[in-house]
Short mmCIF file of C-alpha atoms and ligand atoms in Angstrom, two decimals:
data_model
loop_
_atom_site.label_atom_id
_atom_site.label_comp_id
_atom_site.label_asym_id
_atom_site.label_seq_id
_atom_site.Cartn_x
_atom_site.Cartn_y
_atom_site.Cartn_z
CA LYS A 1 1.87 -20.85 -21.97
CA LYS A 2 -0.98 -20.54 -19.53
CA ALA A 3 -0.82 -21.37 -15.83
CA THR A 4 -3.85 -23.03 -14.26
CA PRO A 5 -5.21 -22.71 -10.72
CA LYS A 6 -4.16 -25.40 -8.22
CA LYS A 7 -6.57 -24.31 -5.49
CA GLU A 8 -10.31 -23.85 -5.58
CA VAL A 9 -10.05 -20.55 -3.72
CA TYR A 10 -6.99 -18.39 -3.09
CA ASN A 11 -7.00 -16.46 0.17
CA ILE A 12 -5.86 -12.91 -0.47
CA TYR A 13 -4.82 -10.66 2.43
CA SER A 14 -4.86 -6.90 2.19
CA ASP A 15 -4.73 -3.61 4.03
CA ASN A 16 -7.97 -2.24 5.49
CA SER A 17 -7.57 1.51 5.01
CA PHE A 18 -5.28 2.46 2.14
CA ALA A 19 -7.32 4.59 -0.25
CA PRO A 20 -7.32 4.64 -3.22
CA PHE A 21 -5.93 1.06 -3.27
CA GLU A 22 -8.23 -0.63 -0.72
CA PHE A 23 -10.80 1.11 1.46
CA GLN A 24 -14.45 0.90 2.49
CA ASN A 25 -16.84 3.00 0.44
CA SER A 26 -19.93 4.71 1.87
CA ASP A 27 -21.78 1.36 1.65
CA LYS A 28 -19.02 -0.26 3.76
CA GLN A 29 -17.93 -2.31 0.73
CA TYR A 30 -14.21 -2.71 0.15
CA THR A 31 -13.18 -1.15 -3.10
CA GLY A 32 -10.10 0.43 -4.71
CA ILE A 33 -7.41 0.00 -7.33
CA ASP A 34 -5.92 -3.18 -5.81
CA VAL A 35 -9.37 -4.72 -5.38
CA ASP A 36 -10.50 -3.99 -8.94
CA LEU A 37 -7.16 -4.96 -10.47
CA LEU A 38 -6.95 -8.36 -8.77
CA ASN A 39 -10.65 -9.08 -9.36
CA ALA A 40 -10.15 -8.31 -13.07
CA ILE A 41 -6.99 -10.44 -13.22
CA ALA A 42 -8.71 -13.38 -11.48
CA LYS A 43 -11.61 -13.16 -13.90
CA ASP A 44 -9.27 -12.95 -16.90
CA GLN A 45 -7.27 -15.99 -15.73
CA GLY A 46 -10.14 -18.04 -14.32
CA PHE A 47 -9.13 -18.34 -10.67
CA THR A 48 -11.22 -17.64 -7.56
CA ILE A 49 -10.17 -15.42 -4.67
CA LYS A 50 -11.40 -14.57 -1.20
CA TRP A 51 -10.45 -11.15 0.15
CA ASN A 52 -9.38 -10.59 3.77
CA PHE A 53 -8.91 -6.91 4.65
CA VAL A 54 -6.93 -7.19 7.87
CA GLY A 55 -4.49 -4.26 7.78
CA PHE A 56 -1.03 -4.04 6.23
CA ASP A 57 1.19 -5.47 8.97
CA ALA A 58 -1.36 -8.22 9.68
CA ALA A 59 -1.47 -9.10 5.97
CA VAL A 60 2.33 -9.31 5.75
CA ASN A 61 2.42 -11.48 8.88
CA ALA A 62 -0.34 -13.76 7.54
CA LEU A 63 1.64 -14.19 4.34
CA GLN A 64 4.81 -15.05 6.20
CA ALA A 65 2.91 -17.49 8.42
CA GLY A 66 1.50 -19.29 5.37
CA GLN A 67 -2.06 -18.38 6.35
CA ALA A 68 -2.50 -16.16 3.27
CA ASP A 69 -2.00 -17.46 -0.27
CA ALA A 70 -1.01 -14.00 -1.41
CA ALA A 71 -1.00 -10.34 -0.43
CA MET A 72 -2.36 -7.51 -2.58
CA ALA A 73 -1.83 -4.53 -0.35
CA GLY A 74 0.04 -1.74 -2.09
CA MET A 75 3.14 -3.62 -1.02
CA SER A 76 6.40 -2.11 -2.19
CA ILE A 77 8.88 -4.56 -3.70
CA THR A 78 11.95 -4.25 -1.46
CA ASP A 79 15.16 -6.28 -1.22
CA ALA A 80 14.35 -7.26 2.38
CA ARG A 81 10.92 -8.56 1.41
CA LYS A 82 12.37 -10.42 -1.58
CA GLU A 83 14.21 -12.58 0.98
CA VAL A 84 10.89 -14.02 2.17
CA PHE A 85 8.36 -13.34 -0.60
CA ASN A 86 8.14 -13.82 -4.37
CA PHE A 87 6.72 -10.82 -6.15
CA SER A 88 4.75 -10.46 -9.36
CA ASP A 89 5.66 -7.96 -12.05
CA ALA A 90 5.35 -4.40 -10.77
CA TYR A 91 1.85 -2.96 -11.15
CA TYR A 92 2.17 0.57 -9.71
CA GLN A 93 4.93 3.07 -8.89
CA ALA A 94 4.77 4.99 -5.59
CA ASN A 95 7.10 7.13 -3.48
CA VAL A 96 6.74 7.71 0.26
CA THR A 97 6.50 11.18 1.76
CA VAL A 98 5.88 13.17 4.93
CA ALA A 99 2.58 14.96 5.57
CA ALA A 100 1.82 17.56 8.23
CA ARG A 101 -1.16 19.73 9.05
CA LYS A 102 -1.28 22.99 7.10
CA ASP A 103 -0.78 25.13 10.22
CA GLU A 104 2.57 23.52 11.02
CA LYS A 105 5.74 25.18 9.87
CA ILE A 106 7.65 22.15 8.63
CA LYS A 107 9.83 22.97 5.65
CA SER A 108 12.76 20.57 6.05
CA TRP A 109 13.62 17.30 7.79
CA GLU A 110 15.50 19.40 10.38
CA ASP A 111 12.21 21.07 11.33
CA LEU A 112 11.00 17.68 12.64
CA LYS A 113 13.48 17.90 15.56
CA GLY A 114 11.66 17.16 18.83
CA LYS A 115 8.47 16.25 16.98
CA THR A 116 6.62 12.93 16.71
CA VAL A 117 6.14 11.34 13.31
CA GLY A 118 3.69 8.49 12.75
CA ALA A 119 3.92 5.49 10.44
CA LYS A 120 2.13 2.19 10.08
CA ASN A 121 3.88 -0.88 11.46
CA GLY A 122 5.85 -2.88 8.95
CA THR A 123 5.86 -0.28 6.19
CA VAL A 124 8.62 1.20 4.07
CA SER A 125 7.80 4.54 5.74
CA TYR A 126 8.35 3.06 9.20
CA THR A 127 11.74 1.66 8.15
CA TYR A 128 12.78 4.98 6.61
CA LEU A 129 11.71 6.97 9.68
CA THR A 130 13.50 4.61 12.04
CA GLU A 131 16.72 4.70 10.03
CA ASN A 132 16.79 8.52 10.05
CA LYS A 133 15.44 9.42 13.48
CA ASP A 134 18.80 9.98 15.20
CA LYS A 135 19.98 12.18 12.36
CA TYR A 136 16.95 14.50 12.60
CA GLY A 137 15.94 14.11 16.25
CA TYR A 138 12.26 13.19 15.91
CA LYS A 139 10.37 10.39 17.65
CA VAL A 140 8.53 7.65 15.74
CA LYS A 141 5.05 6.50 16.76
CA THR A 142 3.66 3.36 15.13
CA PHE A 143 0.07 2.59 14.23
CA SER A 144 -1.61 -0.64 13.15
CA ASP A 145 -3.97 1.17 10.78
CA ALA A 146 -4.20 4.42 8.87
CA THR A 147 -7.51 5.55 10.37
CA SER A 148 -6.05 5.99 13.85
CA MET A 149 -2.83 7.46 12.42
CA TYR A 150 -4.56 10.22 10.44
CA GLN A 151 -6.93 10.94 13.35
CA SER A 152 -3.89 11.41 15.60
CA LEU A 153 -2.39 13.82 13.08
CA GLN A 154 -5.58 15.88 12.90
CA SER A 155 -6.09 15.91 16.68
CA GLY A 156 -2.50 17.07 17.20
CA SER A 157 -1.25 14.10 19.21
CA ILE A 158 1.39 13.57 16.50
CA ASP A 159 3.04 16.25 14.35
CA ALA A 160 3.50 14.48 11.03
CA VAL A 161 3.02 11.14 9.30
CA MET A 162 4.94 9.28 6.63
CA ASP A 163 2.96 7.25 4.12
CA ASP A 164 2.76 6.42 0.42
CA GLU A 165 2.50 9.56 -1.71
CA PRO A 166 -0.60 8.53 -3.76
CA VAL A 167 -2.42 7.73 -0.51
CA ILE A 168 -1.60 11.13 1.01
CA GLN A 169 -2.47 12.93 -2.24
CA TYR A 170 -5.81 11.11 -2.38
CA ALA A 171 -6.59 12.07 1.23
CA ILE A 172 -5.75 15.72 0.49
CA LYS A 173 -8.04 15.61 -2.54
CA GLN A 174 -10.77 14.23 -0.26
CA GLY A 175 -10.36 17.30 1.92
CA GLN A 176 -7.92 16.28 4.69
CA ASN A 177 -6.10 19.27 6.15
CA MET A 178 -2.57 18.27 5.14
CA VAL A 179 0.42 19.40 3.11
CA THR A 180 3.48 17.50 1.88
CA PRO A 181 6.32 19.97 2.50
CA LEU A 182 9.29 17.60 2.01
CA LYS A 183 10.75 15.97 -1.06
CA ALA A 184 9.28 12.48 -1.56
CA VAL A 185 11.52 9.46 -1.00
CA PRO A 186 11.62 6.90 -3.85
CA ALA A 187 10.11 3.57 -2.78
CA GLY A 188 9.93 1.72 -6.08
CA THR A 189 6.89 -0.21 -7.21
CA TYR A 190 4.05 -2.29 -5.80
CA GLY A 191 3.87 -6.03 -6.37
CA PHE A 192 1.48 -8.87 -5.62
CA ALA A 193 3.29 -11.27 -3.29
CA VAL A 194 3.31 -14.93 -2.26
CA LYS A 195 5.43 -16.62 0.39
CA LYS A 196 8.75 -17.56 -1.18
CA GLY A 197 8.34 -20.85 -3.06
CA SER A 198 4.57 -21.20 -2.60
CA ASN A 199 1.74 -20.83 -5.13
CA PRO A 200 4.05 -20.23 -8.12
CA GLU A 201 1.09 -20.64 -10.48
CA LEU A 202 -0.59 -17.69 -8.77
CA ILE A 203 2.28 -15.34 -9.63
CA GLU A 204 2.28 -16.62 -13.19
CA MET A 205 -1.49 -16.10 -13.52
CA PHE A 206 -1.17 -12.62 -12.00
CA ASN A 207 1.53 -11.63 -14.48
CA ASN A 208 -0.41 -13.04 -17.43
CA GLY A 209 -3.61 -11.36 -16.29
CA LEU A 210 -1.86 -8.04 -15.66
CA ALA A 211 -0.46 -8.11 -19.20
CA ASP A 212 -3.94 -8.89 -20.56
CA ILE A 213 -5.72 -6.09 -18.67
CA LYS A 214 -2.99 -3.63 -19.66
CA ALA A 215 -3.43 -4.62 -23.30
CA ASN A 216 -7.24 -4.44 -23.29
CA GLY A 217 -7.53 -1.10 -21.48
CA THR A 218 -9.01 -2.42 -18.22
CA TYR A 219 -5.91 -1.45 -16.23
CA ASP A 220 -6.14 2.19 -17.34
CA GLN A 221 -9.90 2.25 -16.76
CA ILE A 222 -9.44 1.07 -13.17
CA LYS A 223 -6.72 3.64 -12.50
CA SER A 224 -8.72 6.54 -13.87
CA LYS A 225 -11.83 5.40 -11.97
CA TYR A 226 -9.99 6.21 -8.73
CA LEU A 227 -7.53 8.91 -9.80
CA ALA A 228 -8.25 12.09 -11.67
CA THR A 229 -6.82 11.75 -15.15
CA GLY A 230 -3.84 13.80 -16.19
CA ASN A 231 -1.87 13.63 -12.93
N1 LIG B 1 3.92 0.64 0.14
C1 LIG B 1 4.15 0.64 1.55
C2 LIG B 1 4.90 -0.59 1.96
O1 LIG B 1 4.97 -1.54 1.24
C3 LIG B 1 2.87 0.79 2.37
C4 LIG B 1 1.85 -0.29 2.11
C5 LIG B 1 0.59 -0.13 2.92
O2 LIG B 1 0.58 0.60 3.91
N2 LIG B 1 -0.45 -0.80 2.53
O3 LIG B 1 5.43 -0.65 3.03
#
């Protein structure tokens, strides 16, 4: 059974700085695993999309407001989000973890006492930090985008950040002065999301397309284009 598009163009909302999933390359073009995956799925299934790279919290809000047809933004499938969104099949597994500059002596959550930890608004990391801040005695500072958050870490105006592990690992590989001294926190898998009850055909086409690109090798090609193989 094959779903067919009901709209001429589907408006997709995404993060704006979440390498290797969506980010601007040196030519200022948005690229990344999410971008290539959804473009390949749309091509496979014959639907048309328009990308809007607005930032994670803004994308989630646009989806909830009905302004976005779907979000493809490294969005973790959580029980709270399932109350308001319908998710596709999982397309990527990712934990969240804490990163600090190399010169800092953070070896345990207790070492964060009195420190300031950054997270992006509306993320799983923000929720985790907020739920545990009284236990460990750190302060939480929120950011609307990753660029300002990682700049604040490097300039020393915050002491640590919490973000998705593949994103931190990618930044370290790109040369950011950071280490991940604490055990990662499981955060499940990423899904493509629509507002609950809307665009059901889009979820069906995504799932069918994802299965196709997994079967024909495109999915693995896209992943290894952005990630070193064997990790
Ligand atoms: N996976 C995390 C979440 O869903 C972060 C997503 C992001 O920052 N783009 O909250």
